[in-house]
JSON list of C-alpha atoms and ligand atoms in Angstrom, two decimals:
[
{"chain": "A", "resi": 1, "resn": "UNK", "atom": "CA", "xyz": [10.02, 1.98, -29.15]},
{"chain": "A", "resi": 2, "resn": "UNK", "atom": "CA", "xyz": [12.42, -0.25, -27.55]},
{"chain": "A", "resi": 3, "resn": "UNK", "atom": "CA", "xyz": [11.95, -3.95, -26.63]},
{"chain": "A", "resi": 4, "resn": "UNK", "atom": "CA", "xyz": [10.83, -4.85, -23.24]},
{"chain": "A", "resi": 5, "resn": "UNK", "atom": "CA", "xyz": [11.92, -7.95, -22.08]},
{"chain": "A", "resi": 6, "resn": "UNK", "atom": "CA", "xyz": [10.54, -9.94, -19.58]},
{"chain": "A", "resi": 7, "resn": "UNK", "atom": "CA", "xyz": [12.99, -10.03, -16.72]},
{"chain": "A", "resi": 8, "resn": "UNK", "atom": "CA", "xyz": [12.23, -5.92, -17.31]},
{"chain": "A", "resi": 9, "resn": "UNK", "atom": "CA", "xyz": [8.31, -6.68, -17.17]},
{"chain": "A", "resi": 10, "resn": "UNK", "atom": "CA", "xyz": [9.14, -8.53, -13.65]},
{"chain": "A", "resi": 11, "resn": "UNK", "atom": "CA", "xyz": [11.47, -5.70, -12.69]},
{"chain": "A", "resi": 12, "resn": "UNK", "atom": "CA", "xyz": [8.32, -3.26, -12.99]},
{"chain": "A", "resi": 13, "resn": "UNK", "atom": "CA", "xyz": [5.71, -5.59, -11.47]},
{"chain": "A", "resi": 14, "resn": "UNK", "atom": "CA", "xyz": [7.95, -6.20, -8.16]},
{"chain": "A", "resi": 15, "resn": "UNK", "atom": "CA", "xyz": [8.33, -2.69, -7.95]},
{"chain": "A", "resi": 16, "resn": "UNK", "atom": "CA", "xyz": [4.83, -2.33, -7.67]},
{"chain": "A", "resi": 17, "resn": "UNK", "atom": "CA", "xyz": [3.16, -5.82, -5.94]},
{"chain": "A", "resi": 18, "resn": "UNK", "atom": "CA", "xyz": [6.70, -7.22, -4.32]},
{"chain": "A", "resi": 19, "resn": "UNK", "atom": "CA", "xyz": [9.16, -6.38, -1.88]},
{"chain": "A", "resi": 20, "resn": "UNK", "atom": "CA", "xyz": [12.73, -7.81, -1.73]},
{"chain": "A", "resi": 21, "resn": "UNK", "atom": "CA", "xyz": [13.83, -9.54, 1.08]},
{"chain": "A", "resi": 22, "resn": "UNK", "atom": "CA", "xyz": [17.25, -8.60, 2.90]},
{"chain": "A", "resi": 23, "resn": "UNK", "atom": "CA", "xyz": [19.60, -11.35, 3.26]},
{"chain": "A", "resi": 24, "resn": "UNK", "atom": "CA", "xyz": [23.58, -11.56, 4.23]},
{"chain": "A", "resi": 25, "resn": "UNK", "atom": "CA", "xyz": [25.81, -14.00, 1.84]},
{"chain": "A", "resi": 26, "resn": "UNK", "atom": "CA", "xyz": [28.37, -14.34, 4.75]},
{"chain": "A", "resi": 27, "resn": "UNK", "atom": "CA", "xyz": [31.23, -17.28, 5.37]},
{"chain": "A", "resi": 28, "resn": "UNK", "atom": "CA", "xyz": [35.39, -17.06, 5.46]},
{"chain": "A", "resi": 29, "resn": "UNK", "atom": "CA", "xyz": [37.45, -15.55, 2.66]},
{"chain": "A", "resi": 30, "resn": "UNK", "atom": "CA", "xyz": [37.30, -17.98, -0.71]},
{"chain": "A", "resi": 31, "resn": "UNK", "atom": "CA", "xyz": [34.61, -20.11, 0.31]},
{"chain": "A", "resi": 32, "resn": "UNK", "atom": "CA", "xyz": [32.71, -18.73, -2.73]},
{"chain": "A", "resi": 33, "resn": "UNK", "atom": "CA", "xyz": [30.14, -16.20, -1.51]},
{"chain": "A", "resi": 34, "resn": "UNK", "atom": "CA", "xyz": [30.70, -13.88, -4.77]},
{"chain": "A", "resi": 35, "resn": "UNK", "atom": "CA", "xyz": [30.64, -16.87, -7.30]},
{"chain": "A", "resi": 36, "resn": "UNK", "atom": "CA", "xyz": [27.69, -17.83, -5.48]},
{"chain": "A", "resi": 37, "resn": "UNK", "atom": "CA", "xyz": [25.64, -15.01, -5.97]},
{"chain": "A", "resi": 38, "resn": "UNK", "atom": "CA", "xyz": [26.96, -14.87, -9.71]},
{"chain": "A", "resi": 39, "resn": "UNK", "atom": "CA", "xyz": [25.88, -18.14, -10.82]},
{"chain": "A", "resi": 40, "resn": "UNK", "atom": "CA", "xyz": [22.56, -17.46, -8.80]},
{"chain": "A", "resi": 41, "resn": "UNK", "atom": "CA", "xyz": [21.64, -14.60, -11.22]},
{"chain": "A", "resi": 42, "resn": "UNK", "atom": "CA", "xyz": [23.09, -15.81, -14.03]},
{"chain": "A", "resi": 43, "resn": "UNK", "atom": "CA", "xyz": [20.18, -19.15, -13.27]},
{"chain": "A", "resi": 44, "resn": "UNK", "atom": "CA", "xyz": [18.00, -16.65, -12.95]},
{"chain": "A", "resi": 45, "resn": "UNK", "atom": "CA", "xyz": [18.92, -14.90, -16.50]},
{"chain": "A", "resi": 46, "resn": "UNK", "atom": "CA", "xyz": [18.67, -17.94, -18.16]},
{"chain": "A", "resi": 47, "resn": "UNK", "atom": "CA", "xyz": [14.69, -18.35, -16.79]},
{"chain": "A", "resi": 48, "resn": "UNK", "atom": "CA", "xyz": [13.80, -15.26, -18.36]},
{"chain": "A", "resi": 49, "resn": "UNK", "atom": "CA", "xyz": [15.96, -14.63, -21.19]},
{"chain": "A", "resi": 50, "resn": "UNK", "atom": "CA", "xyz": [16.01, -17.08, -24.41]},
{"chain": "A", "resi": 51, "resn": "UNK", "atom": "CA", "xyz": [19.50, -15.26, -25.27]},
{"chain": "A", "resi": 52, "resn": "UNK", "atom": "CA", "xyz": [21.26, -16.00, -21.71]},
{"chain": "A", "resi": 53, "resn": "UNK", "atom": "CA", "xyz": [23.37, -18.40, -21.80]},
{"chain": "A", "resi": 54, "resn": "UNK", "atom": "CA", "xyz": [25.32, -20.71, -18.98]},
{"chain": "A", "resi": 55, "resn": "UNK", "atom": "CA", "xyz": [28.37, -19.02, -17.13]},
{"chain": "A", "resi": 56, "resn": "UNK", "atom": "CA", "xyz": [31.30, -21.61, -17.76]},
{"chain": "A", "resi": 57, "resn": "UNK", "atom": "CA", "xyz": [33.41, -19.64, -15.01]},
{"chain": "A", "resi": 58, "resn": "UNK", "atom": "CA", "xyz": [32.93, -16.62, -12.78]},
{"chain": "A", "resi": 59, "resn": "UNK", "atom": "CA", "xyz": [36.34, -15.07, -12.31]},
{"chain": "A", "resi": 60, "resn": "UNK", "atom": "CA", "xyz": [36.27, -13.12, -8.75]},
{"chain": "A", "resi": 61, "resn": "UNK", "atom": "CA", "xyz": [38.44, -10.63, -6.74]},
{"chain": "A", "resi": 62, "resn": "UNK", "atom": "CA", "xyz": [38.69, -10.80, -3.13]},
{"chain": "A", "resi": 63, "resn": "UNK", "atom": "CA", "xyz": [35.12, -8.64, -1.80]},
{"chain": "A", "resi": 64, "resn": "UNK", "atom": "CA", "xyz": [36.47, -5.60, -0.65]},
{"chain": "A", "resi": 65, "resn": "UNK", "atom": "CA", "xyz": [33.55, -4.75, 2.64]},
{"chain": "A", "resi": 66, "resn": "UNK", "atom": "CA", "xyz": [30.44, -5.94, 0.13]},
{"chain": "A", "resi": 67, "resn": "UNK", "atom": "CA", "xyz": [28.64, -6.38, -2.93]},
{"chain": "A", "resi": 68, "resn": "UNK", "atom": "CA", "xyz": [24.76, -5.84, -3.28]},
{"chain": "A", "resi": 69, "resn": "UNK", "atom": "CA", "xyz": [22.35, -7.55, -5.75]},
{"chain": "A", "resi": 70, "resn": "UNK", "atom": "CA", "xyz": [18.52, -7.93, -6.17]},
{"chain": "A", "resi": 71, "resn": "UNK", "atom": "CA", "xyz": [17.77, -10.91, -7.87]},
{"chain": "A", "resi": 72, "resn": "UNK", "atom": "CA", "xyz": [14.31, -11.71, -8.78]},
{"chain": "A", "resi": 73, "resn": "UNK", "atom": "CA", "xyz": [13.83, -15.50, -9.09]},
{"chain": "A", "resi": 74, "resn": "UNK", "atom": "CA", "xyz": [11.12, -17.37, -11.12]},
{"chain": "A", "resi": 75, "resn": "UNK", "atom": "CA", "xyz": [8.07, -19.02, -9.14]},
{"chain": "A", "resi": 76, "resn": "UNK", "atom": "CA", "xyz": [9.77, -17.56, -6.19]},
{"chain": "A", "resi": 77, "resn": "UNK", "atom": "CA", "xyz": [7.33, -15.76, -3.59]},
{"chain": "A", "resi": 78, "resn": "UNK", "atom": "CA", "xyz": [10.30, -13.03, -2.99]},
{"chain": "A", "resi": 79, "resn": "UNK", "atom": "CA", "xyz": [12.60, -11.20, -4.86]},
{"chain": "A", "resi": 80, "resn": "UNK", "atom": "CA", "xyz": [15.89, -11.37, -2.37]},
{"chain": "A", "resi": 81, "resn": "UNK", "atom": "CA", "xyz": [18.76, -8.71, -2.18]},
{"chain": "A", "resi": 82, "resn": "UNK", "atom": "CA", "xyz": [21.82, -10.24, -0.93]},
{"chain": "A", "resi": 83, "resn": "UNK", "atom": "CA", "xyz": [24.15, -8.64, 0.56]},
{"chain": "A", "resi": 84, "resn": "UNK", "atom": "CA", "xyz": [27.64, -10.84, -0.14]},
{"chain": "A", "resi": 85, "resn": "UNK", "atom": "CA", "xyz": [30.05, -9.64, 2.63]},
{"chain": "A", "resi": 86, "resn": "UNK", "atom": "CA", "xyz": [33.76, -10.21, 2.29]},
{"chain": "A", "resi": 87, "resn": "UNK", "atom": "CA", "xyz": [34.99, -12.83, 4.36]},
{"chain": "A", "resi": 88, "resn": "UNK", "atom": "CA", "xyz": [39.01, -12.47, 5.13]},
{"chain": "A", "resi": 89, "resn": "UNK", "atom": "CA", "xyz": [39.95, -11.82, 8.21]},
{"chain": "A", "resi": 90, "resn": "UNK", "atom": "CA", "xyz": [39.80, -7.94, 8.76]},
{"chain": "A", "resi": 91, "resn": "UNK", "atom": "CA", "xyz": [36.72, -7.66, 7.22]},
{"chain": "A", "resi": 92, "resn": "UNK", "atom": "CA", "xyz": [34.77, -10.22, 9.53]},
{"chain": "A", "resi": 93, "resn": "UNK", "atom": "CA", "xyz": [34.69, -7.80, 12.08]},
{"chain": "A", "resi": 94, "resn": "UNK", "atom": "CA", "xyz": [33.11, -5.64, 9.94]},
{"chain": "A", "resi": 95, "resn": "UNK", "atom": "CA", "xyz": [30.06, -8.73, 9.51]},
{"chain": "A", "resi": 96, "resn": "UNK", "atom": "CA", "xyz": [28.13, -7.41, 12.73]},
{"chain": "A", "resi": 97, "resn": "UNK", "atom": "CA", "xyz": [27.08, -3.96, 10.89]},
{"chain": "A", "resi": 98, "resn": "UNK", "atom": "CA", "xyz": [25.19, -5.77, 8.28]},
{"chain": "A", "resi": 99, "resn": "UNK", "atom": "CA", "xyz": [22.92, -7.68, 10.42]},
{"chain": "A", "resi": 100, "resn": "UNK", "atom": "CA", "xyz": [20.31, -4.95, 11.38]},
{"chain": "A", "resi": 101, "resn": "UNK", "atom": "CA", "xyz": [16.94, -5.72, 9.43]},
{"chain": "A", "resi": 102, "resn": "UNK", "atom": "CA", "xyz": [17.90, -8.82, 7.97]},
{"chain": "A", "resi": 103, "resn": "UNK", "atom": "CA", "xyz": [15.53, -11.11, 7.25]},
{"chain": "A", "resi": 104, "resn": "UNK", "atom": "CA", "xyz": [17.75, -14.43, 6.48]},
{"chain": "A", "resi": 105, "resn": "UNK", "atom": "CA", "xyz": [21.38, -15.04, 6.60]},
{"chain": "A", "resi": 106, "resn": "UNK", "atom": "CA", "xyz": [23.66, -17.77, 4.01]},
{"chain": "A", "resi": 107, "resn": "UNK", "atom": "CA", "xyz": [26.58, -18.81, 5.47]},
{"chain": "A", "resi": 108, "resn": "UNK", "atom": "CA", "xyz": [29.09, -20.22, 2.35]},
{"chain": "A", "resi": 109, "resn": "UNK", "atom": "CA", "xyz": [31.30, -23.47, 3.19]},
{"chain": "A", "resi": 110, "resn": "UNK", "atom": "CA", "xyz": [34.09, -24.04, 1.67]},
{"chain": "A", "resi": 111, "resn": "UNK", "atom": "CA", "xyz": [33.47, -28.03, 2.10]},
{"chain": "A", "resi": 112, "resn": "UNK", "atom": "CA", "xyz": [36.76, -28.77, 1.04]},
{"chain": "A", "resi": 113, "resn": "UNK", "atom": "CA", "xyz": [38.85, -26.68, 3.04]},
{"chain": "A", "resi": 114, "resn": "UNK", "atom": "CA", "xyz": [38.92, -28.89, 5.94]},
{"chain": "A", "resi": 115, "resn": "UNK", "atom": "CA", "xyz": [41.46, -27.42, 7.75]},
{"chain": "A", "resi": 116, "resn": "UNK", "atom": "CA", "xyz": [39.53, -23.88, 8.59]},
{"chain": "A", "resi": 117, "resn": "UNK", "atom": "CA", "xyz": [36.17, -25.99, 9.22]},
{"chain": "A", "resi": 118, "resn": "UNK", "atom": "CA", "xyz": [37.23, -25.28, 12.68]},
{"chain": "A", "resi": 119, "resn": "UNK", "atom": "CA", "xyz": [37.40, -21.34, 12.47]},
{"chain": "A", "resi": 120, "resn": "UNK", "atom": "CA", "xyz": [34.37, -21.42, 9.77]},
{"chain": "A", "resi": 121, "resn": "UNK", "atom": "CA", "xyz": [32.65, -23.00, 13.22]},
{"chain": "A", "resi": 122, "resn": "UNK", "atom": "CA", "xyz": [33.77, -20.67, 15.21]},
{"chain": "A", "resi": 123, "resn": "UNK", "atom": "CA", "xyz": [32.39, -17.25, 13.26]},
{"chain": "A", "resi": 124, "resn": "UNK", "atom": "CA", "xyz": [29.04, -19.15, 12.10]},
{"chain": "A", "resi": 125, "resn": "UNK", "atom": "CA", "xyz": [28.64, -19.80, 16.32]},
{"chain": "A", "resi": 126, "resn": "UNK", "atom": "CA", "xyz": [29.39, -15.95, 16.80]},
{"chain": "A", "resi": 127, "resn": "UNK", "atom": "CA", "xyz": [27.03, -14.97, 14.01]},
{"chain": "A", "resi": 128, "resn": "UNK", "atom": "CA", "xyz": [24.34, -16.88, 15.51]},
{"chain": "A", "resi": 129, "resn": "UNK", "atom": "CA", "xyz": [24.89, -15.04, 18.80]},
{"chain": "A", "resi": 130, "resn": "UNK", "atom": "CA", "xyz": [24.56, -12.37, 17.49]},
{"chain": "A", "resi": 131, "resn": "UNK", "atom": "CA", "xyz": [21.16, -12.50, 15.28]},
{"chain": "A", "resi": 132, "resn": "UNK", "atom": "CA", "xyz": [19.58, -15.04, 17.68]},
{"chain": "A", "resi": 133, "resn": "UNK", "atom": "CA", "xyz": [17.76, -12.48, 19.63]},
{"chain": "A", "resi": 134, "resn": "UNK", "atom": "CA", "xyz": [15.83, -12.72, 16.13]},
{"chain": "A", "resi": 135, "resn": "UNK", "atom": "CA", "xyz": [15.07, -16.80, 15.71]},
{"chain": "A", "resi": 136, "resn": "UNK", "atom": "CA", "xyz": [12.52, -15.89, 12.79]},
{"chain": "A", "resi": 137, "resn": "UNK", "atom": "CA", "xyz": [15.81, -14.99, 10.66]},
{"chain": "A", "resi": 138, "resn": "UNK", "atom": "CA", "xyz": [16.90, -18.36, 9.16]},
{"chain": "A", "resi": 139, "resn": "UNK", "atom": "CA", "xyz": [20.52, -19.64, 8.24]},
{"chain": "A", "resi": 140, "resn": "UNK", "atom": "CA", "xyz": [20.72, -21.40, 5.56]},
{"chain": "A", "resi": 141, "resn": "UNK", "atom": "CA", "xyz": [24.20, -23.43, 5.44]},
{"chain": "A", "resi": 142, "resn": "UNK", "atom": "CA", "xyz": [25.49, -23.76, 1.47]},
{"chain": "A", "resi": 143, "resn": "UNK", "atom": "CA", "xyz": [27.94, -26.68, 1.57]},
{"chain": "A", "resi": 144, "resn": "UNK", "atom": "CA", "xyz": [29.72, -25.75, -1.72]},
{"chain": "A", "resi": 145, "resn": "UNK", "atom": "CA", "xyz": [31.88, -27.02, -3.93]},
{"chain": "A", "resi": 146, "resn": "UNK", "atom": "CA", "xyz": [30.55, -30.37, -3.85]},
{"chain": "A", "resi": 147, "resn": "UNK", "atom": "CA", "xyz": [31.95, -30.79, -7.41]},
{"chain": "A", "resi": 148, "resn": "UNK", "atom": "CA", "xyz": [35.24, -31.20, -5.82]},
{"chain": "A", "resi": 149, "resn": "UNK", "atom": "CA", "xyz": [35.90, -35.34, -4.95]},
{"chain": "A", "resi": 150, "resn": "UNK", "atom": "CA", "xyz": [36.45, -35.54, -1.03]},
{"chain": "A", "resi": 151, "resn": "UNK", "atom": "CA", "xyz": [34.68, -32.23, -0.22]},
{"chain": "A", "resi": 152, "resn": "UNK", "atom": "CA", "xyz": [32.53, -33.05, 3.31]},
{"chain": "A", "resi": 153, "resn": "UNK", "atom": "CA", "xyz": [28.97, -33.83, 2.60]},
{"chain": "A", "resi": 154, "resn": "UNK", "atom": "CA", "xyz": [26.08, -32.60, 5.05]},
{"chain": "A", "resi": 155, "resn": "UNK", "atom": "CA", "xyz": [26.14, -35.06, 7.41]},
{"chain": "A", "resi": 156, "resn": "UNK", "atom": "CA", "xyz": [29.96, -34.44, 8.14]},
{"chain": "A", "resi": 157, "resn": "UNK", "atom": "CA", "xyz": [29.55, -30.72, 7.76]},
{"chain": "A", "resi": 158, "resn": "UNK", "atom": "CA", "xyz": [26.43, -30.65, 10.24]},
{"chain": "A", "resi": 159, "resn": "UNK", "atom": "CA", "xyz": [29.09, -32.50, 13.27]},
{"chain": "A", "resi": 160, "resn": "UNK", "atom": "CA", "xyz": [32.29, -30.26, 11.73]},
{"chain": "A", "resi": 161, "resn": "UNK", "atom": "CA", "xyz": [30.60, -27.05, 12.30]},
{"chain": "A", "resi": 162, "resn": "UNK", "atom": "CA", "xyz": [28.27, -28.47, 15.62]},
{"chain": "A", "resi": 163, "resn": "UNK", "atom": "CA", "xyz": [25.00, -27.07, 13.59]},
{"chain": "A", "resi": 164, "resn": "UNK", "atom": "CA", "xyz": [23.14, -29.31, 16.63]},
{"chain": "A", "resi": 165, "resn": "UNK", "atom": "CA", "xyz": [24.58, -26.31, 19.27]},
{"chain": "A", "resi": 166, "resn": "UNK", "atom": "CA", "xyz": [22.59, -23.55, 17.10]},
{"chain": "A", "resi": 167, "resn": "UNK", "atom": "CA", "xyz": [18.86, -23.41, 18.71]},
{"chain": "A", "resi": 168, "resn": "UNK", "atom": "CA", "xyz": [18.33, -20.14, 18.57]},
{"chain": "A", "resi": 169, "resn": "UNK", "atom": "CA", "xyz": [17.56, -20.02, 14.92]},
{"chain": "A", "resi": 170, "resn": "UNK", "atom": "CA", "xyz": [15.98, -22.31, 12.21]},
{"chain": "A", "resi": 171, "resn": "UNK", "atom": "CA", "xyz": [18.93, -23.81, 10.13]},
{"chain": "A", "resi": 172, "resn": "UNK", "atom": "CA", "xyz": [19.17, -26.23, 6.80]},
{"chain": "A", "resi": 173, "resn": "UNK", "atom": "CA", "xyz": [22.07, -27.19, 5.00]},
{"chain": "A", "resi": 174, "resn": "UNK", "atom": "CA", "xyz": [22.17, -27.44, 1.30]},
{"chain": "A", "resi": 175, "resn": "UNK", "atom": "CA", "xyz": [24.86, -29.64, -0.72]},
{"chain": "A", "resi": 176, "resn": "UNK", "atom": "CA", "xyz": [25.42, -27.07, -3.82]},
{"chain": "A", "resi": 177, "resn": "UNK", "atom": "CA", "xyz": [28.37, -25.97, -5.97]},
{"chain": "A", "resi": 178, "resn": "UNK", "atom": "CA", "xyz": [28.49, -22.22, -7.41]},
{"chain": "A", "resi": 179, "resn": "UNK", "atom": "CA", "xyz": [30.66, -23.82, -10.01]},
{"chain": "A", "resi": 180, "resn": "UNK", "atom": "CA", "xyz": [28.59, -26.46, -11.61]},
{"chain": "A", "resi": 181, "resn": "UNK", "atom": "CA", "xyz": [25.01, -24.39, -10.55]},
{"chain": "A", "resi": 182, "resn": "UNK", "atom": "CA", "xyz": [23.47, -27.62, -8.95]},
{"chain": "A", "resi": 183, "resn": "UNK", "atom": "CA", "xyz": [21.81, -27.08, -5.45]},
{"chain": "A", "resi": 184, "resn": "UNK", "atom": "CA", "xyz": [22.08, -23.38, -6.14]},
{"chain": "A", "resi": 185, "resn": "UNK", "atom": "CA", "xyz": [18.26, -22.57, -7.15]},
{"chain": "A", "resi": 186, "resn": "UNK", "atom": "CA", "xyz": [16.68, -24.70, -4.76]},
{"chain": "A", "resi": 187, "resn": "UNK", "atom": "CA", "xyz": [18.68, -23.33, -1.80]},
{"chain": "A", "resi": 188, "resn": "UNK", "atom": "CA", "xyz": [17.80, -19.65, -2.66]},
{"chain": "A", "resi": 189, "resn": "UNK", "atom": "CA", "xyz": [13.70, -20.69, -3.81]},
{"chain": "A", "resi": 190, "resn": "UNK", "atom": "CA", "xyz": [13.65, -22.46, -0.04]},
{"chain": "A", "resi": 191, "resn": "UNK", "atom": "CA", "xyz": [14.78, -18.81, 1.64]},
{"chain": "A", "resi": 192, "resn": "UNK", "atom": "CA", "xyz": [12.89, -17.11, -0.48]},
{"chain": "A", "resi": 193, "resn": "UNK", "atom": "CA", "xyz": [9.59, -19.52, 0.96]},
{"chain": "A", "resi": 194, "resn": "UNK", "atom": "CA", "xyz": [10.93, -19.30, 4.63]},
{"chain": "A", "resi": 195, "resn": "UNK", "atom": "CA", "xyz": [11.02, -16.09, 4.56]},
{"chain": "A", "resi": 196, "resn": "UNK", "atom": "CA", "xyz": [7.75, -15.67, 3.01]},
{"chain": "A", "resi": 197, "resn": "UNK", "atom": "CA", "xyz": [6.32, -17.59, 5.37]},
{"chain": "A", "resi": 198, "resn": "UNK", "atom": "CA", "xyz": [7.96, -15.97, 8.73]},
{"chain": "A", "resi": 199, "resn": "UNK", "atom": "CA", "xyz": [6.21, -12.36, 6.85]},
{"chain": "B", "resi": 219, "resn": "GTP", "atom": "N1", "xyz": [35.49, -26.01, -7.53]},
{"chain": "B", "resi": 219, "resn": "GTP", "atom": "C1", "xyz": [34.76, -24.98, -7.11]},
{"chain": "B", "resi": 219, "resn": "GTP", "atom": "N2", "xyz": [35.33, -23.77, -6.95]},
{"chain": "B", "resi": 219, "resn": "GTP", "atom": "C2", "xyz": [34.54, -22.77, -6.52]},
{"chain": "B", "resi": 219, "resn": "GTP", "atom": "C3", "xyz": [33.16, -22.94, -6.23]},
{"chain": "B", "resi": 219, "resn": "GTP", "atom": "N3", "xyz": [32.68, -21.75, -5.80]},
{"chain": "B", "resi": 219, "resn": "GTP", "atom": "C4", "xyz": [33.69, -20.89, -5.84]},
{"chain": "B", "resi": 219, "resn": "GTP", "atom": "N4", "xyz": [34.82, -21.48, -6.27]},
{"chain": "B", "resi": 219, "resn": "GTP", "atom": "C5", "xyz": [36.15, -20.88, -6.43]},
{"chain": "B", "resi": 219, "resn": "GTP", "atom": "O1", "xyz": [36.59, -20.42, -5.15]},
{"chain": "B", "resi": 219, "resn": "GTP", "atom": "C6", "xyz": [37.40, -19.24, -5.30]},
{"chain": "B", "resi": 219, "resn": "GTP", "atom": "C7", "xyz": [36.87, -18.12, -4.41]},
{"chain": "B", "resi": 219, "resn": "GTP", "atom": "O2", "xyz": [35.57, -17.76, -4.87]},
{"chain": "B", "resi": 219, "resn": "GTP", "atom": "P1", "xyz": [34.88, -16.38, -4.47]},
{"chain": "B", "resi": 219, "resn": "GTP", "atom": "O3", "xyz": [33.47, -16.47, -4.93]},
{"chain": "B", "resi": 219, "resn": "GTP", "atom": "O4", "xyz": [35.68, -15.22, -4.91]},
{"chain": "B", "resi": 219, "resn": "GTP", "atom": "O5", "xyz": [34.96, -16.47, -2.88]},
{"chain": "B", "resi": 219, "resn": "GTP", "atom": "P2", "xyz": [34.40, -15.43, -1.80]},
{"chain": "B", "resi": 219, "resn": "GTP", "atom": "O6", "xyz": [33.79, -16.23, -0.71]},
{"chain": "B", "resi": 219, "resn": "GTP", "atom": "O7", "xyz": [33.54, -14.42, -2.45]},
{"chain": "B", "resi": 219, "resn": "GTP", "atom": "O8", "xyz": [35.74, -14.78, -1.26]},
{"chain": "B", "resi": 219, "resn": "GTP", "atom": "P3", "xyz": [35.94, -13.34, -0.51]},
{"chain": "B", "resi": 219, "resn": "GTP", "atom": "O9", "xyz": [35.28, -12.29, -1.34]},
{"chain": "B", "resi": 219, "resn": "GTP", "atom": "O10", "xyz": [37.43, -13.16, -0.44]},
{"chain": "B", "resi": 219, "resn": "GTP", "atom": "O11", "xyz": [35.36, -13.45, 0.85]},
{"chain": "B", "resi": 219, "resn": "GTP", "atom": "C8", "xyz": [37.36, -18.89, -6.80]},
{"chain": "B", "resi": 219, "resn": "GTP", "atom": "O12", "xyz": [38.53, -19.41, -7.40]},
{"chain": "B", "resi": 219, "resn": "GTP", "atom": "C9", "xyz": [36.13, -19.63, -7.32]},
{"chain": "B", "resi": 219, "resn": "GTP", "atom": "O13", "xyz": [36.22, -19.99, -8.68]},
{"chain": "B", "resi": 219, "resn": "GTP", "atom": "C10", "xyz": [32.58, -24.24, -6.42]},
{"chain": "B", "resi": 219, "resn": "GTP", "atom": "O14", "xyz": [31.41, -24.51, -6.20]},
{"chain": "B", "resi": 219, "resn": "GTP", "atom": "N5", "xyz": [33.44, -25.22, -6.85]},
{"chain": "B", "resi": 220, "resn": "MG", "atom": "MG1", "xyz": [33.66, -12.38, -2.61]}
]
């Protein structure tokens, strides 16, 4: 009889007591969405598995339309599939499709590409448009790549993207890099409790 580990044990139990909550990794093209979600379940390997060990470097593609994983934090009150959308240009029109049923949305930052803060404004005000018939679903800003010197740090990214103009929906900002991990488990245990909560 095989081993059963226990990220398998949790697997089985949340198919039974849990449900997974539906969320949308969304933001422009290279702001880090798929590294993102990487590192998050590679944290979330090394809770449960003595043999995991820490991801140096995630090397990514582009995200051709989307990705889908169900990762199953520890402590966490929900399991959360996330749905990491591609973000260049053709495929943000495809964004819209995903929204139906989802129960929290991530918008990625690329804090230090300055120079598309502007557009990365512009389709995070259009996204809340168009879920903010829904103000239970919250966003949940991830100002990544703080690891890089000079990136913008919340209070500069809350004025750069006008976060003040969204009152439709219930938003935070987290300072996190998918690089270095930091800021990444908190952000995703905090939607996992908000969403909880809104249930
Ligand atoms: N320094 C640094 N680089 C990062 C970080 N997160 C992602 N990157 C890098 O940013 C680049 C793009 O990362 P991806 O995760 O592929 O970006 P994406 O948002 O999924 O891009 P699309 O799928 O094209 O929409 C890669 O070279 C990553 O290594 C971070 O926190 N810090
Ligand atoms: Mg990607």
């Amino acid at each position: 009889m095989g081993i059963i580990f226990p990220t398998k044990i949790r697997r089985i139990c949340t198919l039974y007591n849990e449900s997974s909550a539906r969320v949308v990794v969304i933001g422009l093209d290279s702001s880090g969405k798929t590294t993102l979600v990487q590192r998050f379940k590679n944290l979330v390997d090394l809770q449960f598995n003595l043999n995991a060990s820490f991801i140096q470097h995630f090397i990514t593609e582009p995200t051709f339309v989307y990705q889908v994983e169900t990762i199953y934090p520890r402590l966490a009150p929900l399991a959360l599939t996330l749905w990491d959308l591609g973000g260049e240009e053709k495929t943000r029109t495809l964004w819209r499709f995903y929204l139906t049923g989802v129960q929290g949305v991530v918008f990625v930052i690329d804090c230090d590409d300055k120079e598309r803060i502007a557009l990365a404004r512009e389709e995070l005000l259009k996204l809340s448009k168009q879920i903010g018939h829904s103000s239970s679903i919250p966003i949940i800003i991830a100002a990544n790549k703080q690891d890089i010197i000079k990136s913008l740090c919340k209070e500069e990214l809350i004025f750069a993207l006008s976060l003040p103009k969204i009152t439709s929906n219930e938003w935070k900002v987290f300072e996190m890099s998918a690089q270095t991990g930091g800021g990444v488990m908190e952000m995703f245990c905090h939607l996992s409790e908000t969403i909880h909560k809104h249930q």
